[in-house]
Amino acid sequence: MTEEDPAPRRHPFAPIPEWAGVTTRLVHGARRPEHNAGAVVPPIYQTSTFHFPAEHSEAAGPGQVYLYTRLGNPAFEGPAEAIRALEGGEQARLFATGMGAITATVLSLVRSGDQVVALDELYGSTLDLLTELLPRFGVRVRLVSLAEASEPEKLVTPGTRLVWLESPTNPKLSVVDVRRWAEVADDRHALLAVDNTFATPINQRPLALGADLVVHSATKYLGGHSDLLAGAVVGPSALMERIDAKGYLGASPDPFAAFLLERSLKTLALRVARQNENGRRVADALARHPAVREVYYPGRNSPEEEQIAARQMSGRGGMVSLTLRGGAAAVDPFLHRLRFVHIASSLGSVQSLASVPAITSHRHLSATELSARGIDPGMVRLSLGIEEPEDLVRDLTEALDAVTVEPTAPL
Ligand SMILES: Cc1ncc(COP(=O)(O)O)c(C=O)c1O
């Protein structure tokens, strides 16, 4: 190489080639040379408003001119683009929380007289939104059980505007056939939205299965460190442009949360790979332990679910639920012996968390409703983190050993 013939220099923010894999994209994806003065890590843009010269008086969209952070901030673009690419949609929007994303989606798409069909095993606040708020505006909501969910053609009618699903479900981690629901919804001209929080786009991509919209509580796996609140919606531009298009629902994220989310997404694929391994190893170990009556893990609830999970999930995730043979009385002795599993609601973090659905996420249900859904008071839901699988198995096994119900004396 002569001085006159220098090696060609690649622009540090050149577009990412088509062949790059998921983690390469997450690490190098958000390139905003025009904003970040070449910084390898984009700044936080902790500002509520922006200088707005008179020549920009025609309001423009994201990336062109910023007006006010509720309507857009450069810090939102990197994480939104990463989530859009992960889910394979045309557009993504960030929200302050998962519920902000869900509320904006639902309220923007339904009107008086419409019907919403939803699984009755949804996240509690989503259920509350559907069953308490929507009927006040003349929207009919039909909740369906998992057993009914195997026959969507009997549930989605020509009056159905929106179908809302989660898969795997909370807390029994049942798998719902998203493709089948998508076909039926499409046939009846209803929209299908899937809350993909539990699965993550690393393990499941509902849009590729035919769903119209995907929502996330990015507070969970996407954020991944129990240190931020955020939500996201992904879908085709024509629908996305209708979801709180004017920003009056107001659930925009804070720039700092968006910055943390962008940081977190770079390690999403690595974290989820470990969480998938931890989920599988812990589910296997729990299934062998005499103190455990039942283990719930995606695909293991029935042979039919295994077939659906094998078709629609590339990994089964880090959520595992169990019921203790000793019932509710065994829950505290078990949980208080755990060294690496924090007792806390929420999920998807690097550290393992445990919660008791009957007194946390499902506390609004009566004893009869809990039993109808098979949610035992001795059920514990685990969200496994990225600790070593051996450490988690040992920690859980030792805690279970201490609560093992004494076997009856041998004959
Ligand atoms: C499946 C699911 N969807 C939505 C939400 C709501 O998310 P956020 O707490 O970020 O509003 C949660 C929260 O636990 C959840 O588990």
Short mmCIF file of C-alpha atoms and ligand atoms in Angstrom, two decimals:
data_model
loop_
_atom_site.label_atom_id
_atom_site.label_comp_id
_atom_site.label_asym_id
_atom_site.label_seq_id
_atom_site.Cartn_x
_atom_site.Cartn_y
_atom_site.Cartn_z
CA MET A 1 0.00 0.00 0.00
CA THR A 2 1.61 3.33 -1.05
CA GLU A 3 0.97 6.73 0.50
CA GLU A 4 -0.97 7.71 -2.60
CA ASP A 5 -3.08 4.58 -2.28
CA PRO A 6 -4.40 4.53 1.31
CA ALA A 7 -6.49 1.62 2.55
CA PRO A 8 -10.16 2.43 1.96
CA ARG A 9 -11.66 3.71 5.21
CA ARG A 10 -15.06 2.50 6.13
CA HIS A 11 -17.34 5.13 7.62
CA PRO A 12 -17.82 4.23 11.30
CA PHE A 13 -21.56 4.58 10.89
CA ALA A 14 -21.90 2.77 7.56
CA PRO A 15 -25.14 0.79 7.19
CA ILE A 16 -25.12 -2.72 8.64
CA PRO A 17 -24.89 -5.39 5.94
CA GLU A 18 -27.83 -7.70 5.37
CA TRP A 19 -25.85 -10.75 6.48
CA ALA A 20 -25.17 -9.49 10.04
CA GLY A 21 -26.71 -11.60 12.84
CA VAL A 22 -29.02 -10.53 15.62
CA THR A 23 -26.46 -9.58 18.29
CA THR A 24 -24.24 -7.80 15.74
CA ARG A 25 -27.28 -5.76 14.78
CA LEU A 26 -28.23 -5.02 18.37
CA VAL A 27 -24.71 -3.87 19.20
CA HIS A 28 -24.15 -1.79 16.07
CA GLY A 29 -27.72 -0.96 15.11
CA ALA A 30 -28.42 2.48 16.45
CA ARG A 31 -26.18 4.77 14.44
CA ARG A 32 -27.01 8.42 14.56
CA PRO A 33 -23.89 10.21 13.36
CA GLU A 34 -25.82 13.42 12.78
CA HIS A 35 -26.71 13.67 16.46
CA ASN A 36 -24.02 12.08 18.52
CA ALA A 37 -20.75 13.80 17.54
CA GLY A 38 -19.26 10.39 16.82
CA ALA A 39 -19.78 9.08 20.36
CA VAL A 40 -19.70 5.27 20.41
CA VAL A 41 -22.49 5.34 22.99
CA PRO A 42 -25.26 7.78 22.11
CA PRO A 43 -25.93 10.51 24.69
CA ILE A 44 -29.08 10.70 26.79
CA TYR A 45 -30.77 13.82 25.37
CA GLN A 46 -32.27 14.62 28.76
CA THR A 47 -34.37 17.50 27.50
CA SER A 48 -38.09 18.17 27.54
CA THR A 49 -38.01 20.55 24.59
CA PHE A 50 -35.94 21.47 21.53
CA HIS A 51 -34.79 24.61 19.82
CA PHE A 52 -37.37 25.16 17.10
CA PRO A 53 -36.35 27.70 14.42
CA ALA A 54 -39.10 29.47 12.52
CA GLU A 55 -38.12 27.76 9.25
CA HIS A 56 -39.28 24.46 10.79
CA SER A 57 -42.77 25.70 11.49
CA GLU A 58 -44.24 22.79 9.54
CA ALA A 59 -43.98 20.05 12.15
CA ALA A 60 -41.98 17.11 10.85
CA GLY A 61 -41.69 13.49 11.96
CA PRO A 62 -39.01 11.72 13.98
CA GLY A 63 -35.48 12.15 12.70
CA GLN A 64 -36.37 15.40 10.95
CA VAL A 65 -37.11 17.92 13.66
CA TYR A 66 -37.89 17.49 17.34
CA LEU A 67 -40.40 19.69 19.09
CA TYR A 68 -41.08 18.34 22.51
CA THR A 69 -40.09 15.05 24.15
CA ARG A 70 -43.63 13.76 24.59
CA LEU A 71 -43.83 13.80 20.78
CA GLY A 72 -40.34 12.47 20.12
CA ASN A 73 -36.74 12.53 21.29
CA PRO A 74 -33.62 11.17 19.53
CA ALA A 75 -33.07 8.83 22.51
CA PHE A 76 -36.23 6.90 21.51
CA GLU A 77 -35.04 6.10 18.02
CA GLY A 78 -32.24 3.61 18.73
CA PRO A 79 -34.27 1.31 20.98
CA ALA A 80 -37.40 1.64 18.81
CA GLU A 81 -35.43 0.68 15.72
CA ALA A 82 -33.82 -2.29 17.52
CA ILE A 83 -37.21 -3.58 18.72
CA ARG A 84 -38.75 -3.02 15.27
CA ALA A 85 -35.97 -5.06 13.65
CA LEU A 86 -36.15 -7.80 16.30
CA GLU A 87 -39.90 -8.23 15.79
CA GLY A 88 -39.66 -7.82 12.02
CA GLY A 89 -42.30 -5.06 11.80
CA GLU A 90 -42.49 -1.86 9.77
CA GLN A 91 -42.62 0.58 12.66
CA ALA A 92 -42.12 0.55 16.44
CA ARG A 93 -43.02 3.09 19.11
CA LEU A 94 -41.73 3.30 22.65
CA PHE A 95 -43.94 4.05 25.63
CA ALA A 96 -43.35 4.87 29.28
CA THR A 97 -44.52 1.43 30.42
CA GLY A 98 -45.95 -1.77 29.02
CA MET A 99 -49.40 -0.64 30.19
CA GLY A 100 -48.87 2.69 28.40
CA ALA A 101 -48.22 0.76 25.19
CA ILE A 102 -51.20 -1.55 25.74
CA THR A 103 -53.62 1.25 26.66
CA ALA A 104 -52.59 3.36 23.67
CA THR A 105 -52.97 0.38 21.34
CA VAL A 106 -56.36 -0.71 22.61
CA LEU A 107 -57.89 2.77 22.90
CA SER A 108 -56.63 3.76 19.46
CA LEU A 109 -58.11 0.74 17.69
CA VAL A 110 -61.54 0.10 19.19
CA ARG A 111 -64.73 2.10 19.15
CA SER A 112 -68.19 1.85 20.67
CA GLY A 113 -70.06 -1.24 19.43
CA ASP A 114 -66.89 -3.25 18.71
CA GLN A 115 -66.12 -6.54 20.38
CA VAL A 116 -62.74 -7.48 21.86
CA VAL A 117 -61.92 -11.16 22.34
CA ALA A 118 -59.18 -11.82 24.87
CA LEU A 119 -57.69 -14.70 26.76
CA ASP A 120 -58.68 -14.72 30.43
CA GLU A 121 -55.07 -15.53 31.40
CA LEU A 122 -53.71 -12.10 30.54
CA TYR A 123 -51.56 -9.86 32.69
CA GLY A 124 -53.87 -8.53 35.44
CA SER A 125 -53.76 -4.83 34.50
CA THR A 126 -54.49 -5.68 30.84
CA LEU A 127 -57.51 -7.66 32.00
CA ASP A 128 -58.61 -4.74 34.18
CA LEU A 129 -58.27 -2.33 31.26
CA LEU A 130 -60.36 -4.60 29.04
CA THR A 131 -63.03 -5.50 31.55
CA GLU A 132 -63.34 -2.26 33.56
CA LEU A 133 -62.56 0.59 31.18
CA LEU A 134 -63.70 -0.60 27.74
CA PRO A 135 -67.31 -1.45 28.70
CA ARG A 136 -67.72 2.17 29.89
CA PHE A 137 -67.18 3.23 26.28
CA GLY A 138 -69.58 0.70 24.77
CA VAL A 139 -66.98 -1.91 23.82
CA ARG A 140 -68.02 -5.50 24.49
CA VAL A 141 -65.30 -7.78 25.84
CA ARG A 142 -65.43 -11.54 25.64
CA LEU A 143 -62.92 -13.38 27.80
CA VAL A 144 -62.08 -16.91 26.75
CA SER A 145 -60.45 -19.68 28.71
CA LEU A 146 -57.41 -21.56 27.53
CA ALA A 147 -59.56 -24.61 26.92
CA GLU A 148 -61.81 -22.57 24.60
CA ALA A 149 -58.77 -20.96 22.96
CA SER A 150 -58.06 -24.15 21.00
CA GLU A 151 -61.09 -23.34 18.83
CA PRO A 152 -60.73 -19.69 17.78
CA GLU A 153 -63.19 -20.09 14.90
CA LYS A 154 -65.98 -20.42 17.49
CA LEU A 155 -64.93 -17.21 19.27
CA VAL A 156 -64.02 -14.58 16.71
CA THR A 157 -67.17 -13.20 15.07
CA PRO A 158 -67.69 -10.61 12.33
CA GLY A 159 -68.26 -8.01 15.11
CA THR A 160 -64.85 -8.71 16.67
CA ARG A 161 -62.51 -5.79 16.11
CA LEU A 162 -59.53 -6.85 18.21
CA VAL A 163 -58.17 -10.14 19.59
CA TRP A 164 -55.68 -9.92 22.46
CA LEU A 165 -53.38 -12.83 23.36
CA GLU A 166 -50.35 -13.60 25.48
CA SER A 167 -48.24 -16.68 24.88
CA PRO A 168 -46.78 -18.21 26.97
CA THR A 169 -49.44 -17.28 29.50
CA ASN A 170 -49.01 -16.13 33.07
CA PRO A 171 -48.52 -17.99 35.41
CA LYS A 172 -49.03 -21.48 33.93
CA LEU A 173 -46.90 -20.79 30.85
CA SER A 174 -49.36 -22.38 28.46
CA VAL A 175 -48.70 -21.96 24.78
CA VAL A 176 -51.41 -20.56 22.50
CA ASP A 177 -51.38 -21.28 18.77
CA VAL A 178 -50.70 -17.75 17.43
CA ARG A 179 -50.73 -18.76 13.76
CA ARG A 180 -54.14 -20.40 14.09
CA TRP A 181 -55.59 -17.34 15.84
CA ALA A 182 -54.01 -15.08 13.21
CA GLU A 183 -55.68 -17.02 10.40
CA VAL A 184 -59.08 -16.88 12.05
CA ALA A 185 -58.73 -13.18 12.96
CA ASP A 186 -57.67 -12.37 9.41
CA ASP A 187 -60.60 -14.31 7.99
CA ARG A 188 -63.07 -12.34 10.17
CA HIS A 189 -61.33 -8.97 9.57
CA ALA A 190 -60.29 -8.64 13.21
CA LEU A 191 -56.89 -7.42 14.34
CA LEU A 192 -54.69 -9.74 16.40
CA ALA A 193 -52.37 -8.22 19.00
CA VAL A 194 -49.94 -10.42 20.89
CA ASP A 195 -48.20 -9.43 24.11
CA ASN A 196 -44.77 -10.96 23.54
CA THR A 197 -43.28 -9.92 26.89
CA PHE A 198 -42.75 -13.42 28.27
CA ALA A 199 -41.35 -14.96 25.09
CA THR A 200 -39.17 -12.05 23.84
CA PRO A 201 -38.52 -11.59 20.11
CA ILE A 202 -35.47 -13.83 20.48
CA ASN A 203 -37.75 -16.81 21.16
CA GLN A 204 -40.95 -15.90 19.31
CA ARG A 205 -41.90 -13.46 16.55
CA PRO A 206 -45.68 -13.10 16.44
CA LEU A 207 -45.72 -10.88 13.33
CA ALA A 208 -44.08 -13.67 11.35
CA LEU A 209 -46.85 -15.96 12.64
CA GLY A 210 -49.49 -13.61 11.21
CA ALA A 211 -50.26 -11.28 14.17
CA ASP A 212 -50.99 -7.66 13.29
CA LEU A 213 -49.35 -6.05 16.31
CA VAL A 214 -46.88 -6.99 19.01
CA VAL A 215 -46.66 -5.26 22.36
CA HIS A 216 -44.05 -5.48 25.07
CA SER A 217 -43.54 -4.54 28.62
CA ALA A 218 -39.92 -3.54 27.91
CA THR A 219 -39.62 -3.26 31.68
CA LYS A 220 -39.06 -7.03 31.58
CA TYR A 221 -36.65 -8.93 29.28
CA LEU A 222 -35.94 -6.08 26.87
CA GLY A 223 -34.78 -3.83 29.75
CA GLY A 224 -33.54 -6.90 31.55
CA HIS A 225 -31.94 -5.41 34.68
CA SER A 226 -34.93 -4.40 36.88
CA ASP A 227 -33.89 -0.77 36.55
CA LEU A 228 -36.25 0.79 34.03
CA LEU A 229 -39.90 1.01 32.98
CA ALA A 230 -40.79 1.05 29.29
CA GLY A 231 -43.19 -0.37 26.74
CA ALA A 232 -43.23 -0.87 22.98
CA VAL A 233 -45.64 -1.58 20.12
CA VAL A 234 -44.56 -2.91 16.72
CA GLY A 235 -46.62 -3.33 13.56
CA PRO A 236 -47.32 -2.17 10.04
CA SER A 237 -47.06 1.59 9.42
CA ALA A 238 -50.75 1.89 8.52
CA LEU A 239 -51.75 0.64 11.98
CA MET A 240 -48.90 2.26 13.90
CA GLU A 241 -49.86 5.65 12.55
CA ARG A 242 -53.23 5.25 14.26
CA ILE A 243 -51.79 4.36 17.67
CA ASP A 244 -51.95 7.57 19.67
CA ALA A 245 -50.87 9.41 16.54
CA LYS A 246 -51.20 12.81 18.20
CA GLY A 247 -49.54 11.82 21.46
CA TYR A 248 -52.44 12.92 23.67
CA LEU A 249 -52.53 9.71 25.67
CA GLY A 250 -49.20 10.91 26.95
CA ALA A 251 -47.38 7.71 27.91
CA SER A 252 -44.06 8.69 26.32
CA PRO A 253 -40.89 7.31 27.84
CA ASP A 254 -38.35 9.34 29.72
CA PRO A 255 -35.11 9.86 27.71
CA PHE A 256 -33.04 8.25 30.44
CA ALA A 257 -35.19 5.10 30.42
CA ALA A 258 -34.82 4.99 26.62
CA PHE A 259 -31.04 5.31 27.00
CA LEU A 260 -30.96 2.44 29.50
CA LEU A 261 -33.17 0.35 27.22
CA GLU A 262 -30.83 0.89 24.26
CA ARG A 263 -27.90 -0.21 26.44
CA SER A 264 -29.82 -3.30 27.56
CA LEU A 265 -30.92 -4.43 24.12
CA LYS A 266 -27.29 -4.98 23.09
CA THR A 267 -27.14 -8.01 25.41
CA LEU A 268 -30.69 -9.25 24.89
CA ALA A 269 -29.79 -12.28 22.77
CA LEU A 270 -27.02 -13.34 25.19
CA ARG A 271 -29.23 -12.94 28.23
CA VAL A 272 -32.14 -14.81 26.70
CA ALA A 273 -29.89 -17.68 25.54
CA ARG A 274 -28.75 -18.16 29.17
CA GLN A 275 -32.29 -17.72 30.48
CA ASN A 276 -33.52 -20.40 28.04
CA GLU A 277 -30.87 -22.76 29.36
CA ASN A 278 -31.65 -21.90 32.97
CA GLY A 279 -35.38 -22.41 32.33
CA ARG A 280 -34.87 -25.85 30.85
CA ARG A 281 -32.37 -26.99 33.50
CA VAL A 282 -34.47 -25.72 36.41
CA ALA A 283 -37.72 -27.17 34.98
CA ASP A 284 -35.99 -30.58 34.67
CA ALA A 285 -34.60 -30.43 38.22
CA LEU A 286 -37.91 -29.32 39.74
CA ALA A 287 -39.79 -32.11 37.96
CA ARG A 288 -37.56 -34.65 39.73
CA HIS A 289 -37.95 -33.18 43.21
CA PRO A 290 -40.37 -34.88 45.63
CA ALA A 291 -41.45 -31.56 47.20
CA VAL A 292 -42.82 -30.40 43.84
CA ARG A 293 -46.27 -31.47 42.69
CA GLU A 294 -46.38 -29.83 39.28
CA VAL A 295 -43.98 -27.95 37.01
CA TYR A 296 -45.18 -25.54 34.32
CA TYR A 297 -42.84 -24.73 31.44
CA PRO A 298 -43.76 -23.80 27.84
CA GLY A 299 -44.60 -26.90 25.83
CA ARG A 300 -44.62 -29.25 28.79
CA ASN A 301 -48.25 -28.82 29.78
CA SER A 302 -49.53 -31.23 27.10
CA PRO A 303 -48.36 -32.99 23.92
CA GLU A 304 -50.48 -30.55 21.84
CA GLU A 305 -48.76 -27.58 23.47
CA GLU A 306 -45.38 -29.16 22.83
CA GLN A 307 -46.23 -29.31 19.12
CA ILE A 308 -47.33 -25.68 19.05
CA ALA A 309 -44.29 -24.54 21.05
CA ALA A 310 -41.95 -26.44 18.72
CA ARG A 311 -43.54 -24.66 15.74
CA GLN A 312 -43.69 -21.13 17.09
CA MET A 313 -40.86 -20.77 19.63
CA SER A 314 -37.13 -21.07 19.00
CA GLY A 315 -36.41 -21.13 22.77
CA ARG A 316 -38.73 -21.78 25.70
CA GLY A 317 -37.61 -18.92 27.95
CA GLY A 318 -36.63 -18.43 31.55
CA MET A 319 -40.06 -18.53 33.22
CA VAL A 320 -40.91 -21.67 35.21
CA SER A 321 -43.82 -22.13 37.63
CA LEU A 322 -44.21 -24.89 40.20
CA THR A 323 -46.69 -25.98 42.80
CA LEU A 324 -45.40 -27.20 46.11
CA ARG A 325 -46.71 -30.47 47.49
CA GLY A 326 -46.89 -28.79 50.90
CA GLY A 327 -49.32 -26.14 49.53
CA ALA A 328 -49.49 -22.52 50.70
CA ALA A 329 -47.85 -23.45 54.02
CA ALA A 330 -44.67 -24.52 52.24
CA VAL A 331 -44.30 -21.32 50.19
CA ASP A 332 -42.61 -19.08 52.76
CA PRO A 333 -40.25 -21.77 54.11
CA PHE A 334 -39.20 -22.48 50.50
CA LEU A 335 -38.79 -18.87 49.38
CA HIS A 336 -36.97 -17.72 52.49
CA ARG A 337 -34.27 -20.34 52.01
CA LEU A 338 -33.36 -19.18 48.51
CA ARG A 339 -30.03 -17.39 48.21
CA PHE A 340 -30.03 -16.31 44.56
CA VAL A 341 -33.73 -15.79 43.90
CA HIS A 342 -35.20 -12.51 45.11
CA ILE A 343 -38.80 -12.53 46.25
CA ALA A 344 -40.24 -9.84 43.99
CA SER A 345 -42.90 -9.52 41.32
CA SER A 346 -41.84 -8.62 37.78
CA LEU A 347 -39.68 -10.78 35.54
CA GLY A 348 -37.07 -10.90 32.83
CA SER A 349 -34.15 -9.56 34.79
CA VAL A 350 -30.53 -10.68 35.07
CA GLN A 351 -31.22 -11.69 38.66
CA SER A 352 -33.69 -14.50 39.36
CA LEU A 353 -37.01 -13.48 40.90
CA ALA A 354 -39.80 -15.46 42.53
CA SER A 355 -43.41 -14.47 43.12
CA VAL A 356 -46.55 -16.16 44.37
CA PRO A 357 -49.31 -15.58 41.77
CA ALA A 358 -52.20 -16.13 44.25
CA ILE A 359 -51.06 -13.14 46.33
CA THR A 360 -49.38 -10.95 43.68
CA SER A 361 -50.34 -10.94 39.97
CA HIS A 362 -53.63 -12.82 40.55
CA ARG A 363 -54.63 -11.47 43.97
CA HIS A 364 -57.78 -9.89 42.48
CA LEU A 365 -59.23 -13.38 41.83
CA SER A 366 -61.44 -15.13 44.39
CA ALA A 367 -60.49 -18.56 45.74
CA THR A 368 -63.04 -20.11 43.37
CA GLU A 369 -61.66 -18.25 40.36
CA LEU A 370 -58.11 -19.21 41.30
CA SER A 371 -59.07 -22.85 41.57
CA ALA A 372 -61.03 -22.69 38.27
CA ARG A 373 -57.82 -21.54 36.59
CA GLY A 374 -55.68 -24.10 38.39
CA ILE A 375 -53.70 -21.45 40.26
CA ASP A 376 -52.85 -23.22 43.47
CA PRO A 377 -52.06 -21.11 46.59
CA GLY A 378 -48.84 -23.18 46.72
CA MET A 379 -47.77 -22.04 43.26
CA VAL A 380 -44.51 -20.14 42.86
CA ARG A 381 -43.55 -18.41 39.62
CA LEU A 382 -39.83 -18.20 38.91
CA SER A 383 -38.23 -15.76 36.52
CA LEU A 384 -34.75 -17.14 36.05
CA GLY A 385 -31.90 -14.72 35.55
CA ILE A 386 -28.49 -15.22 34.01
CA GLU A 387 -26.82 -16.87 36.99
CA GLU A 388 -24.95 -20.16 36.41
CA PRO A 389 -27.50 -22.93 35.85
CA GLU A 390 -25.75 -25.17 38.41
CA ASP A 391 -26.02 -22.47 41.08
CA LEU A 392 -29.74 -21.98 40.49
CA VAL A 393 -30.47 -25.71 40.45
CA ARG A 394 -28.49 -26.16 43.67
CA ASP A 395 -30.10 -23.19 45.39
CA LEU A 396 -33.64 -24.30 44.47
CA THR A 397 -32.98 -27.97 45.25
CA GLU A 398 -31.54 -27.19 48.69
CA ALA A 399 -34.47 -24.95 49.54
CA LEU A 400 -36.91 -27.65 48.38
CA ASP A 401 -35.06 -30.33 50.38
CA ALA A 402 -35.86 -28.32 53.49
CA VAL A 403 -39.60 -28.28 52.78
CA THR A 404 -39.98 -31.84 51.55
CA VAL A 405 -43.07 -33.38 53.04
CA GLU A 406 -41.93 -36.36 55.08
CA PRO A 407 -42.79 -39.54 53.17
CA THR A 408 -44.99 -41.97 55.03
CA ALA A 409 -43.02 -44.68 56.83
CA PRO A 410 -42.11 -47.62 54.56
CA LEU A 411 -44.24 -50.68 55.07
C1 LIG B 1 -47.18 -9.82 30.11
C2 LIG B 1 -47.16 -8.42 30.63
N1 LIG B 1 -47.66 -7.43 29.87
C3 LIG B 1 -47.67 -6.16 30.30
C4 LIG B 1 -47.19 -5.82 31.55
C5 LIG B 1 -47.24 -4.39 31.99
O1 LIG B 1 -45.98 -3.81 31.89
P1 LIG B 1 -45.52 -2.53 32.72
O2 LIG B 1 -45.42 -2.94 34.14
O3 LIG B 1 -44.21 -2.17 32.08
O4 LIG B 1 -46.56 -1.48 32.52
C6 LIG B 1 -46.64 -6.81 32.36
C7 LIG B 1 -46.11 -6.45 33.71
O5 LIG B 1 -45.83 -7.31 34.51
C8 LIG B 1 -46.64 -8.15 31.89
O6 LIG B 1 -46.15 -9.16 32.65
#
